[in-house]
PDB file of C-alpha atoms and ligand atoms in Angstrom:
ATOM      1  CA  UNK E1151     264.688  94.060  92.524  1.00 54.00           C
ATOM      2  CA  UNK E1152     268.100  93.150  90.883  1.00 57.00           C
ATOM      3  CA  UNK E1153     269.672  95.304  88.148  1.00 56.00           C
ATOM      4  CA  UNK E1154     269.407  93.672  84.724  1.00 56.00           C
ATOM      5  CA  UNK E1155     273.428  92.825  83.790  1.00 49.00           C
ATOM      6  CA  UNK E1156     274.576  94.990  81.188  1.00 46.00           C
ATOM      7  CA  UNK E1157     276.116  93.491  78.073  1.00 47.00           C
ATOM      8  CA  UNK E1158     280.036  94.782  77.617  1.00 56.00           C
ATOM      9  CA  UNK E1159     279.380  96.385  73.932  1.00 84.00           C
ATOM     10  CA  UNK E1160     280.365  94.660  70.665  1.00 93.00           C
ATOM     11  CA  UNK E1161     283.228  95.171  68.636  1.00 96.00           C
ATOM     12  CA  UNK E1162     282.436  94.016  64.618  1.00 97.00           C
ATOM     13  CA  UNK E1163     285.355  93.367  62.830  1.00 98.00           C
ATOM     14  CA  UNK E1164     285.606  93.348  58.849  1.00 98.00           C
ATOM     15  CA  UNK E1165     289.117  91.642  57.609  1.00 98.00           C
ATOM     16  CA  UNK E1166     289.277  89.679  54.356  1.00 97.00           C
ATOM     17  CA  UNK E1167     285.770  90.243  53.492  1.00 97.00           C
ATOM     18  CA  UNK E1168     284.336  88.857  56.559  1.00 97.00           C
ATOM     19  CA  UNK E1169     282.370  89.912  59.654  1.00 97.00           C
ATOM     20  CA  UNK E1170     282.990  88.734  62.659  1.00 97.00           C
ATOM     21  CA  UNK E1171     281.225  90.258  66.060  1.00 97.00           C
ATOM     22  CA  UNK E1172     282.935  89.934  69.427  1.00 96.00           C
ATOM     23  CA  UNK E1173     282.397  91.021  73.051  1.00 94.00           C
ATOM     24  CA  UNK E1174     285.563  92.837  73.723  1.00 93.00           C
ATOM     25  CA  UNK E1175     288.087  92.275  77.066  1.00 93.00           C
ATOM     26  CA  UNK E1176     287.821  95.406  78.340  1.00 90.00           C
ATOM     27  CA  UNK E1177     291.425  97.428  78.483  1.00 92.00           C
ATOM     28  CA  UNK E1178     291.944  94.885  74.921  1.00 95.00           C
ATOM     29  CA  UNK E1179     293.480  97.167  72.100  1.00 97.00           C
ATOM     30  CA  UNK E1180     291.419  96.534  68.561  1.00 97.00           C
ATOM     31  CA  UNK E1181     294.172  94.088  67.375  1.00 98.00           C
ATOM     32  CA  UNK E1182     293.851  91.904  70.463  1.00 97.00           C
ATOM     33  CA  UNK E1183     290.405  91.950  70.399  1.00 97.00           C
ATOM     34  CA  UNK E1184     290.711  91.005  66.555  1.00 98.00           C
ATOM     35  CA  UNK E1185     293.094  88.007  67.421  1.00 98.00           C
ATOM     36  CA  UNK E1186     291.173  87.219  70.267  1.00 96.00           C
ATOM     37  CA  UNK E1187     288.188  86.595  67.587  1.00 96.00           C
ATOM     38  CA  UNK E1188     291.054  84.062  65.683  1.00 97.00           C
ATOM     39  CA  UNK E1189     291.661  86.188  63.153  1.00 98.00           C
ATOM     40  CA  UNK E1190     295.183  87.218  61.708  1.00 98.00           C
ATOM     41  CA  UNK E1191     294.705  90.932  61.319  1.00 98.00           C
ATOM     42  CA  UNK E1192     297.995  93.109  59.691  1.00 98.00           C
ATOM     43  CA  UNK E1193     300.594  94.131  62.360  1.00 98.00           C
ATOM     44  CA  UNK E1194     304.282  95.020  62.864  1.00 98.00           C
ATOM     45  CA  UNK E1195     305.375  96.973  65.808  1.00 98.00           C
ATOM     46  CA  UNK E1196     302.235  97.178  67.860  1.00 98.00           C
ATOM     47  CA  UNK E1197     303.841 100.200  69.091  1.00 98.00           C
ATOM     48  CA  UNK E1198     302.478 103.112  67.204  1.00 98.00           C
ATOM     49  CA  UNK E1199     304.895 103.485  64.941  1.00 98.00           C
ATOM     50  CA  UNK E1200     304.924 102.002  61.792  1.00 98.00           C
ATOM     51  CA  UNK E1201     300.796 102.359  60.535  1.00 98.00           C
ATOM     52  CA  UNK E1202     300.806  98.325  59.372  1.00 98.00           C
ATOM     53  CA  UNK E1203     297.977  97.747  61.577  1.00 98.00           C
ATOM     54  CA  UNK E1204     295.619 101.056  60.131  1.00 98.00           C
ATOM     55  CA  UNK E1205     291.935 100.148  60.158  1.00 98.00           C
ATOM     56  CA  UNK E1206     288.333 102.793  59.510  1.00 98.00           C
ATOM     57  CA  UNK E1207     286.089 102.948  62.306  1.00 97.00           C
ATOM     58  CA  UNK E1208     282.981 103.143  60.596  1.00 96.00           C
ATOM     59  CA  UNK E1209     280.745 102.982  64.034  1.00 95.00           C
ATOM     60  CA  UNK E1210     281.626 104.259  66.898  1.00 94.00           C
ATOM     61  CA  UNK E1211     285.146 105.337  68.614  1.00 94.00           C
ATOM     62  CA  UNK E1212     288.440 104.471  70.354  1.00 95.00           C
ATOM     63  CA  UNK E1213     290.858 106.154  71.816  1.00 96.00           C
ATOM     64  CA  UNK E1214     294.817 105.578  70.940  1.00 98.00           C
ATOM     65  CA  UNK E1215     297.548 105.766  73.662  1.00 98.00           C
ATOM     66  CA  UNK E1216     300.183 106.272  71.045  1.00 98.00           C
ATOM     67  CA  UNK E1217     299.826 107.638  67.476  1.00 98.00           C
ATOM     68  CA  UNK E1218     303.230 108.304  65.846  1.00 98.00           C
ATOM     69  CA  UNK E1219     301.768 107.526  62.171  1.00 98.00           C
ATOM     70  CA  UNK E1220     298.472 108.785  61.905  1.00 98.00           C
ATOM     71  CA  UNK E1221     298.124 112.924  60.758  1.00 97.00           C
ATOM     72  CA  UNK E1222     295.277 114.363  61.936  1.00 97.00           C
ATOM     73  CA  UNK E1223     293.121 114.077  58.831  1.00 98.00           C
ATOM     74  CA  UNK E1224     293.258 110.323  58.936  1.00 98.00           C
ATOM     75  CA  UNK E1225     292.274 110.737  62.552  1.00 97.00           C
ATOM     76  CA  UNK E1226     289.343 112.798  61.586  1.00 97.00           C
ATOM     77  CA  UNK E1227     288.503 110.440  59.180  1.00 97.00           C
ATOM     78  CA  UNK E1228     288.435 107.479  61.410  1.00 97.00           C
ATOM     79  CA  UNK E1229     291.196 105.696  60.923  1.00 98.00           C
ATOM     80  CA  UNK E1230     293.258 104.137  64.176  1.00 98.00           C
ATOM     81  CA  UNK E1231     296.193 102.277  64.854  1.00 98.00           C
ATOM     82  CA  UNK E1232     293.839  99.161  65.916  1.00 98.00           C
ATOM     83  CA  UNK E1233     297.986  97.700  68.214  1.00 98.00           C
ATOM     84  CA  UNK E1234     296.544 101.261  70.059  1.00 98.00           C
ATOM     85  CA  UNK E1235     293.548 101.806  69.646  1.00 97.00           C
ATOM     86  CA  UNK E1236     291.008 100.754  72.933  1.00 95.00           C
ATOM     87  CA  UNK E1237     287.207 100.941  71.690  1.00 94.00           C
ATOM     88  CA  UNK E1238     285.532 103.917  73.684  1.00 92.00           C
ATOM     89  CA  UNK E1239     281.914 102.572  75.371  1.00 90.00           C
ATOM     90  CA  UNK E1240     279.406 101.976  72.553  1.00 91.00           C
ATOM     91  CA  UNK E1241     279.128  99.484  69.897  1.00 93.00           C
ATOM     92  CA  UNK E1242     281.954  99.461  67.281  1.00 95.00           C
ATOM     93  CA  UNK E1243     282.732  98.609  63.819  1.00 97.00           C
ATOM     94  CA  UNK E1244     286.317  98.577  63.029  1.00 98.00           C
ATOM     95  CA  UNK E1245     287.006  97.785  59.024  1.00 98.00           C
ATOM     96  CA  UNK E1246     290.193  96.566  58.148  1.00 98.00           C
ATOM     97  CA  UNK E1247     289.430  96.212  54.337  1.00 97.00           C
ATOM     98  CA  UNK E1248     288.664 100.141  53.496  1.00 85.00           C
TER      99      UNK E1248
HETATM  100  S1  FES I 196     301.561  97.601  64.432  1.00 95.42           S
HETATM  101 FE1  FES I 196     302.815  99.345  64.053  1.00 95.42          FE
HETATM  102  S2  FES I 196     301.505 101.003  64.462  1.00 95.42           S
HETATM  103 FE2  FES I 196     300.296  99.272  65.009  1.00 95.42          FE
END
């Protein structure tokens, strides 16, 4: 008996009033996976620093490996730095127009 292969989960990605659903690379921040989809999300430093590339999670999670322009409430409330942010397990929704 062979072990069904398990789908890598989904990233959905809302920019410019669009959806656009992607299997994600995994180690891929949110903003690669977003230009891996061909789309031209907002970015500047893609370094954690200046906030230009801010986007809501409004499914699931990620987790940041740098965060110099986030305060904790934004955190809380879902935003991430998507040049940082790599999506945790789990199907995600990342929305870039909120
Ligand atoms: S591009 Fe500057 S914080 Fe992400």
């Amino acid at each position: 008996m062979t072990a069904e292969p398990v789908p890598a989960d989904e990233v959905t990605i809302l920019l410019d009033g669009a959806r656009t659903t992607i299997l994600p690379v995994a180690g891929d921040t949110l903003l690669e996976t977003a230009r891996r989809a061909g789309l031209t999300p907002p970015f500047a430093c893609e370094a954690g620093n200046c906030g230009t590339c801010i986007a809501k999670l409004s499914e699931g999670s990620a987790t940041m490996k740098v965060n110099d322009a986030l305060d904790d409430d934004e955190v809380e409330e879902g935003y991430v730095l998507t040049c940082q942010a790599i999506p945790d397990p789990g199907p995600l929704t990342v929305n870039y127009d909120d």
